[in-house]
Backbone as numpy.savetxt, mean C-alpha at the origin, in Angstrom:
# Nx Ny Nz CAx CAy CAz Cx Cy Cz
-14.27 -36.74 35.22 -13.04 -36.56 34.48 -13.35 -35.84 33.17
-12.51 -34.82 32.85 -12.72 -34.04 31.64 -12.25 -34.83 30.42
-12.98 -34.69 29.34 -12.55 -35.33 28.10 -11.37 -34.58 27.52
-10.67 -35.24 26.59 -9.52 -34.59 25.95 -9.95 -33.34 25.21
-11.16 -33.33 24.62 -11.66 -32.15 23.90 -11.84 -30.99 24.86
-12.43 -31.27 26.04 -12.64 -30.22 27.04 -11.31 -29.67 27.54
-10.33 -30.57 27.77 -9.03 -30.11 28.26 -8.35 -29.21 27.24
-8.48 -29.55 25.95 -7.88 -28.70 24.92 -8.55 -27.34 24.90
-9.87 -27.31 25.08 -10.61 -26.06 25.06 -10.18 -25.16 26.22
-10.02 -25.76 27.41 -9.65 -24.99 28.58 -8.25 -24.40 28.42
-7.37 -25.16 27.76 -5.99 -24.68 27.59 -5.88 -23.56 26.55
-6.92 -23.37 25.74 -6.84 -22.34 24.71 -6.77 -20.96 25.35
-5.92 -20.07 24.82 -5.86 -18.71 25.38 -7.14 -17.96 25.07
-7.49 -17.01 25.94 -8.68 -16.20 25.72 -8.48 -15.30 24.51
-9.59 -14.77 23.99 -9.50 -13.85 22.85 -8.67 -12.63 23.22
-8.85 -12.14 24.44 -8.10 -10.96 24.88 -6.61 -11.25 24.90
-6.25 -12.48 25.36 -4.83 -12.85 25.41 -4.24 -12.93 24.01
-5.04 -13.46 23.06 -4.57 -13.55 21.68 -4.34 -12.16 21.11
-5.27 -11.23 21.39 -5.14 -9.86 20.90 -3.92 -9.20 21.50
-3.72 -9.39 22.84 -2.55 -8.78 23.48 -1.27 -9.32 22.88
-1.22 -10.62 22.63 -0.03 -11.24 22.05 0.22 -10.71 20.65
-0.86 -10.56 19.87 -0.73 -10.05 18.50 -0.22 -8.62 18.50
-0.76 -7.81 19.43 -0.32 -6.41 19.51 1.14 -6.32 19.92
1.54 -7.18 20.85 2.93 -7.17 21.30 3.86 -7.53 20.15
3.44 -8.53 19.36 4.27 -8.95 18.22 4.36 -7.85 17.18
3.23 -7.14 16.95 3.24 -6.09 15.92 4.03 -4.88 16.37
4.25 -4.75 17.69 5.01 -3.62 18.20 6.51 -3.79 17.97
6.93 -5.03 17.71 8.35 -5.27 17.47 8.76 -4.67 16.13
9.98 -4.17 16.01 10.42 -3.60 14.74 10.46 -4.68 13.65
10.04 -4.29 12.44 10.05 -5.23 11.33 11.48 -5.43 10.84
11.85 -6.66 10.63 13.18 -6.96 10.12 13.07 -7.86 8.91
13.84 -7.56 7.89 13.88 -8.37 6.68 15.35 -8.65 6.37
15.62 -9.84 5.86 17.01 -10.18 5.56 17.49 -9.54 4.27
16.55 -9.17 3.38 16.94 -8.69 2.05 17.08 -7.17 1.97
16.57 -6.44 2.94 16.65 -4.98 2.89 16.99 -4.43 4.27
17.40 -3.16 4.30 17.65 -2.49 5.56 16.58 -1.42 5.74
15.70 -1.63 6.72 14.64 -0.66 6.99 15.23 0.68 7.39
16.37 0.65 8.09 17.02 1.90 8.51 17.50 2.68 7.31
18.13 2.00 6.34 18.62 2.67 5.13 17.48 3.32 4.36
16.36 2.60 4.25 15.22 3.13 3.50 14.63 4.34 4.23
14.52 4.25 5.56 13.98 5.37 6.33 14.87 6.61 6.19
16.18 6.40 6.22 17.11 7.53 6.09 17.05 8.13 4.69
16.92 7.26 3.67 16.81 7.76 2.30 15.50 8.53 2.11
14.42 8.00 2.69 13.13 8.69 2.61 13.23 10.08 3.20
13.90 10.20 4.35 14.08 11.51 4.99 14.84 12.44 4.06
15.89 11.96 3.42 16.67 12.81 2.51 15.83 13.24 1.30
15.04 12.32 0.75 14.24 12.65 -0.42 13.13 13.65 -0.06
12.53 13.49 1.11 11.50 14.44 1.53 12.11 15.80 1.81
13.34 15.82 2.33 14.06 17.09 2.52 14.32 17.75 1.17
14.71 16.97 0.18 14.97 17.51 -1.16 13.69 18.09 -1.77
12.58 17.42 -1.53 11.29 17.93 -2.02 10.97 19.26 -1.35
11.17 19.32 -0.04 10.89 20.57 0.68 11.78 21.70 0.18
13.05 21.40 -0.05 13.98 22.42 -0.53 13.61 22.91 -1.93
12.98 22.05 -2.72 12.59 22.44 -4.08 11.38 23.37 -4.08
10.60 23.35 -2.99 9.40 24.17 -2.92 8.23 23.59 -3.70
8.38 22.36 -4.18 7.33 21.73 -4.99 6.34 20.98 -4.10
5.07 21.07 -4.46 4.07 20.23 -3.81 4.10 18.86 -4.48
3.37 17.89 -3.90 3.28 16.58 -4.55 2.62 16.71 -5.93
1.62 17.58 -6.05 0.99 17.79 -7.35 1.97 18.36 -8.36
2.78 19.35 -7.92 3.77 19.94 -8.81 4.78 18.89 -9.28
5.27 18.12 -8.33 6.28 17.11 -8.64 5.69 16.02 -9.53
4.44 15.64 -9.26 3.78 14.62 -10.08 3.65 15.06 -11.53
3.35 16.35 -11.73 3.23 16.89 -13.09 4.56 16.81 -13.82
5.64 17.10 -13.11 6.97 17.04 -13.73 7.38 15.60 -14.05
6.95 14.65 -13.21 7.33 13.25 -13.41 6.38 12.54 -14.37
5.15 13.05 -14.50 4.17 12.39 -15.37 3.51 11.19 -14.72
3.42 11.20 -13.38 2.75 10.12 -12.65 1.74 10.75 -11.69
0.91 9.92 -11.05 -0.07 10.45 -10.10 0.62 11.00 -8.85
-0.10 11.87 -8.14 0.50 12.45 -6.93 0.74 11.40 -5.85
-0.15 10.40 -5.78 0.04 9.34 -4.78 1.25 8.48 -5.12
1.43 8.18 -6.40 2.59 7.38 -6.81 3.88 8.17 -6.56
3.82 9.47 -6.76 4.99 10.32 -6.47 5.40 10.18 -5.01
4.41 10.25 -4.11 4.71 10.08 -2.69 5.26 8.69 -2.40
4.70 7.67 -3.06 5.16 6.30 -2.89 6.63 6.18 -3.30
7.01 6.82 -4.39 8.40 6.77 -4.84 9.34 7.34 -3.78
9.00 8.52 -3.26 9.88 9.16 -2.27 9.95 8.36 -0.98
8.89 7.62 -0.67 8.84 6.86 0.58 9.31 5.42 0.42
9.84 5.08 -0.76 10.40 3.75 -0.96 9.37 2.66 -1.13
8.15 3.03 -1.51 7.08 2.05 -1.67 6.80 1.73 -3.13
7.57 2.30 -4.03 7.45 2.02 -5.46 8.83 2.10 -6.09
9.02 1.39 -7.20 10.33 1.33 -7.84 10.45 2.43 -8.90
11.53 3.15 -8.87 11.78 4.25 -9.80 12.33 3.71 -11.11
11.71 4.10 -12.23 12.20 3.69 -13.54 13.30 4.63 -14.00
14.11 4.19 -14.95 15.22 5.01 -15.43 14.71 6.28 -16.11
13.58 6.18 -16.81 13.02 7.36 -17.49 12.55 8.40 -16.49
11.87 7.94 -15.43 11.37 8.87 -14.42 12.50 9.37 -13.53
13.56 8.59 -13.40 14.70 9.00 -12.57 15.33 10.29 -13.10
15.43 10.40 -14.41 16.00 11.62 -15.02 15.16 12.83 -14.65
13.85 12.67 -14.74 12.93 13.78 -14.42 12.99 14.12 -12.93
13.13 13.09 -12.09 13.18 13.32 -10.65 14.45 14.07 -10.26
15.56 13.71 -10.86 16.81 14.40 -10.56 16.75 15.86 -10.98
16.11 16.12 -12.11 15.96 17.50 -12.57 15.03 18.30 -11.66
13.97 17.64 -11.19 12.98 18.32 -10.35 13.51 18.56 -8.93
14.34 17.61 -8.43 14.90 17.72 -7.09 16.42 17.74 -7.18
16.99 18.86 -7.57 18.44 18.91 -7.82 19.30 18.64 -6.60
18.75 18.83 -5.38 19.56 18.57 -4.18 19.53 17.09 -3.76
18.70 16.27 -4.42 18.70 14.83 -4.13 19.99 14.22 -4.64
20.60 13.34 -3.86 21.88 12.77 -4.26 21.70 11.77 -5.39
22.71 11.70 -6.25 22.67 10.74 -7.36 22.64 9.30 -6.84
23.27 9.08 -5.69 23.29 7.73 -5.12 21.88 7.31 -4.69
21.14 8.24 -4.07 19.78 7.93 -3.67 18.91 7.64 -4.89
19.06 8.43 -5.93 18.29 8.22 -7.15 18.64 6.86 -7.76
19.92 6.50 -7.72 20.37 5.21 -8.25 19.79 4.06 -7.43
19.84 4.22 -6.10 19.32 3.17 -5.21 17.82 2.96 -5.42
17.11 4.02 -5.70 15.66 3.92 -5.92 15.34 3.15 -7.19
16.32 3.07 -8.10 16.12 2.32 -9.34 16.52 0.85 -9.20
17.48 0.58 -8.33 18.03 -0.77 -8.24 17.46 -1.59 -7.09
16.86 -0.92 -6.11 16.30 -1.61 -4.95 14.84 -1.96 -5.20
14.49 -3.22 -4.96 13.09 -3.62 -5.09 12.36 -3.30 -3.79
11.25 -2.56 -3.87 10.56 -2.14 -2.65 9.99 -3.31 -1.86
9.98 -3.18 -0.54 9.26 -4.10 0.32 7.92 -3.42 0.62
6.91 -3.79 -0.15 5.63 -3.08 -0.07 4.83 -3.58 1.13
5.08 -2.97 2.25 4.42 -3.36 3.50 4.12 -2.10 4.28
3.53 -2.26 5.46 3.27 -1.10 6.30 3.35 -1.51 7.76
3.69 -0.56 8.59 3.71 -0.77 10.03 2.27 -0.67 10.52
1.79 -1.68 11.24 0.40 -1.69 11.69 0.06 -0.49 12.58
1.08 0.12 13.17 0.83 1.29 14.02 0.25 2.45 13.23
0.45 2.45 11.89 -0.07 3.55 11.08 -1.58 3.60 11.12
-2.24 2.46 11.43 -3.70 2.45 11.50 -4.22 3.26 12.68
-3.34 3.63 13.59 -3.74 4.47 14.71 -3.76 5.95 14.33
-3.16 6.28 13.19 -3.14 7.67 12.74 -4.53 8.01 12.20
-5.18 9.07 12.71 -6.58 9.34 12.37 -6.88 9.44 10.88
-6.01 10.08 10.11 -6.25 10.21 8.68 -6.31 8.84 8.01
-5.35 7.99 8.36 -5.30 6.64 7.79 -6.46 5.79 8.31
-6.71 5.89 9.61 -7.77 5.07 10.21 -9.13 5.38 9.60
-9.42 6.67 9.39 -10.72 7.04 8.84 -10.88 6.54 7.40
-9.80 6.58 6.63 -9.86 6.05 5.27 -10.11 4.54 5.30
-9.39 3.85 6.18 -9.56 2.40 6.36 -11.00 2.10 6.80
-11.50 2.91 7.73 -12.86 2.71 8.24 -13.89 2.90 7.12
-13.68 3.90 6.29 -14.62 4.16 5.19 -14.67 2.99 4.23
-13.49 2.44 3.90 -13.44 1.31 2.96 -14.11 0.08 3.55
-13.84 -0.19 4.83 -14.44 -1.38 5.45 -15.94 -1.18 5.67
-16.35 0.03 6.04 -17.77 0.28 6.28 -18.57 0.14 4.99
-18.02 0.63 3.88 -18.71 0.56 2.60 -18.31 -0.66 1.79
-17.46 -1.52 2.37 -16.89 -2.63 1.63 -17.89 -3.55 0.97
-18.89 -3.99 1.71 -19.86 -4.93 1.14 -20.65 -4.28 0.01
-21.00 -2.99 0.19 -21.74 -2.28 -0.85 -20.87 -2.11 -2.10
-19.58 -1.79 -1.89 -18.67 -1.63 -3.02 -18.55 -2.95 -3.78
-18.36 -4.05 -3.04 -18.25 -5.37 -3.68 -19.51 -5.68 -4.49
-20.67 -5.40 -3.92 -21.93 -5.71 -4.59 -22.07 -4.95 -5.91
-21.65 -3.68 -5.89 -21.75 -2.87 -7.11 -20.73 -3.32 -8.15
-19.51 -3.66 -7.70 -18.50 -4.18 -8.63 -19.02 -5.45 -9.30
-19.58 -6.36 -8.52 -20.12 -7.60 -9.08 -21.25 -7.32 -10.06
-22.12 -6.38 -9.72 -23.25 -6.06 -10.59 -22.78 -5.45 -11.91
-21.77 -4.58 -11.85 -21.33 -3.86 -13.04 -20.26 -4.61 -13.84
-19.48 -5.45 -13.16 -18.33 -6.07 -13.82 -18.36 -7.59 -13.83
-19.20 -8.20 -13.01 -19.21 -9.65 -12.90 -18.39 -10.11 -11.72
-18.04 -11.41 -11.72 -17.34 -12.02 -10.60 -15.85 -11.74 -10.71
-15.39 -10.73 -10.02 -13.98 -10.37 -10.08 -13.62 -9.40 -8.98
-12.36 -8.96 -8.99 -11.87 -8.02 -7.99 -11.09 -6.90 -8.67
-10.88 -5.83 -7.94 -10.08 -4.72 -8.45 -8.60 -4.97 -8.15
-7.78 -4.85 -9.18 -6.34 -5.01 -8.98 -5.78 -3.81 -8.22
-4.80 -4.07 -7.36 -4.07 -2.99 -6.70 -2.65 -2.92 -7.26
-2.40 -3.63 -8.39 -1.11 -3.59 -9.07 -1.24 -2.81 -10.38
-2.18 -3.25 -11.25 -2.53 -2.43 -12.42 -3.54 -1.42 -11.91
-3.03 -0.34 -11.32 -3.84 0.47 -10.40 -3.32 1.90 -10.39
-4.25 2.83 -10.35 -3.91 4.25 -10.20 -4.66 4.80 -8.99
-3.95 5.59 -8.19 -4.56 6.25 -7.04 -4.22 7.73 -7.09
-5.22 8.56 -6.90 -5.01 10.01 -6.96 -5.78 10.65 -5.81
-5.17 11.63 -5.17 -5.80 12.35 -4.07 -5.95 13.81 -4.46
-7.14 14.33 -4.30 -7.38 15.73 -4.63 -8.44 16.31 -3.71
-8.90 17.51 -4.06 -9.92 18.17 -3.26 -10.98 18.77 -4.17
-12.12 19.04 -3.60 -13.18 19.76 -4.28 -13.85 20.66 -3.26
-14.72 21.52 -3.72 -15.42 22.43 -2.83 -16.88 22.03 -2.73
-17.36 21.87 -1.50 -18.75 21.50 -1.27 -19.71 22.65 -1.48
-20.99 22.38 -1.42 -22.02 23.40 -1.70 -22.04 24.51 -0.67
-21.45 24.26 0.52 -21.40 25.28 1.56 -20.03 25.96 1.61
-19.21 25.70 0.59 -17.89 26.33 0.52 -16.80 25.59 1.26
-17.12 24.42 1.82 -16.12 23.66 2.58 -15.22 22.85 1.65
-13.99 22.67 2.08 -13.06 21.83 1.31 -13.38 20.37 1.58
-13.39 19.56 0.52 -13.69 18.14 0.64 -12.59 17.32 -0.03
-12.30 16.14 0.53 -11.24 15.27 0.03 -11.82 14.30 -0.99
-11.12 14.13 -2.12 -11.53 13.19 -3.15 -10.40 12.20 -3.38
-10.64 10.91 -3.13 -9.65 9.86 -3.36 -10.18 8.96 -4.47
-9.41 8.80 -5.53 -9.83 7.99 -6.67 -9.00 6.72 -6.75
-9.66 5.57 -6.76 -9.04 4.28 -7.02 -9.44 3.86 -8.43
-8.47 3.57 -9.27 -8.73 3.15 -10.65 -7.93 1.88 -10.89
-8.58 0.73 -10.70 -7.88 -0.56 -10.81 -8.48 -1.45 -11.87
-7.64 -2.19 -12.53 -8.07 -3.14 -13.56 -8.92 -4.24 -12.93
-9.97 -4.65 -13.62 -10.78 -5.76 -13.13 -10.06 -7.07 -13.37
-9.95 -7.87 -12.33 -9.37 -9.21 -12.43 -10.48 -10.22 -12.22
-10.99 -10.82 -13.30 -12.10 -11.77 -13.15 -11.62 -13.09 -12.55
-12.45 -13.65 -11.70 -12.18 -15.00 -11.21 -12.41 -15.98 -12.37
-11.55 -16.99 -12.48 -11.65 -17.91 -13.61 -12.29 -19.23 -13.18
-12.84 -19.92 -14.17 -13.27 -21.29 -13.95 -12.05 -22.17 -14.15
-11.71 -22.96 -13.17 -10.45 -23.72 -13.20 -10.62 -25.00 -14.03
-10.57 -24.84 -15.34 -10.74 -25.98 -16.24 -9.48 -26.83 -16.27
-9.63 -28.13 -16.18 -8.49 -29.04 -16.15 -7.61 -28.89 -17.38
-8.23 -28.69 -18.55 -7.47 -28.59 -19.78 -6.58 -27.37 -19.86
-6.88 -26.34 -19.04 -6.09 -25.10 -19.06 -4.99 -25.11 -17.99
-4.97 -26.12 -17.14 -4.01 -26.17 -16.04 -2.68 -26.70 -16.57
-1.71 -25.81 -16.68 -0.41 -26.20 -17.24 0.54 -26.76 -16.19
0.09 -26.80 -14.94 0.93 -27.35 -13.86 0.09 -28.29 -13.01
-0.30 -29.37 -13.64 -1.16 -30.34 -12.95 -0.42 -30.97 -11.77
-1.15 -31.23 -10.71 -0.56 -31.85 -9.52 -0.18 -33.30 -9.82
0.89 -33.79 -9.20 1.23 -35.22 -9.37 0.09 -36.10 -8.87
-0.17 -37.16 -9.57 -1.22 -38.09 -9.17 -0.70 -39.52 -9.21
-1.19 -40.33 -8.31 -0.80 -41.76 -8.31 -1.47 -42.47 -9.47
């Protein structure tokens, strides 16, 4: 007779089944009660059309807005919130963009997420692969140079550019510039929200 532990183990789904189930779940469209993914996708299309009609590159538009080129793309794609100061510059730079879209970009809080299917796109996948492949080395150097902490992705600047290699080839340069967030020692005297105790 099998023990209860053995029976539980046998009933567990295989790793392959778990992966298949996870993939099936991720293939479903993302739904949120607070935002409309369709509205954001349609607005993104209109904003990208306005950029194309302006003839401006992301670098050109970033210069006019005074933000990084990556943040500029994030704004148009609904992944960052537009400030009132930058909204004026954006409307001037993209005159065919509707005032309603510019207004919505200021009042709507972004849902900063991504569709997992994007990891199948080679450009994105290779960047992800590079970060994970060099991840342990990057962490080790951060710890050596900065101490026990992590790089913020909120107080953060990202810029994409190019350079020319020694053989004349074009090369991609991606810069991450994030504030160091040190891990703290959790001293009891500094805890302003102590847990209830009997």
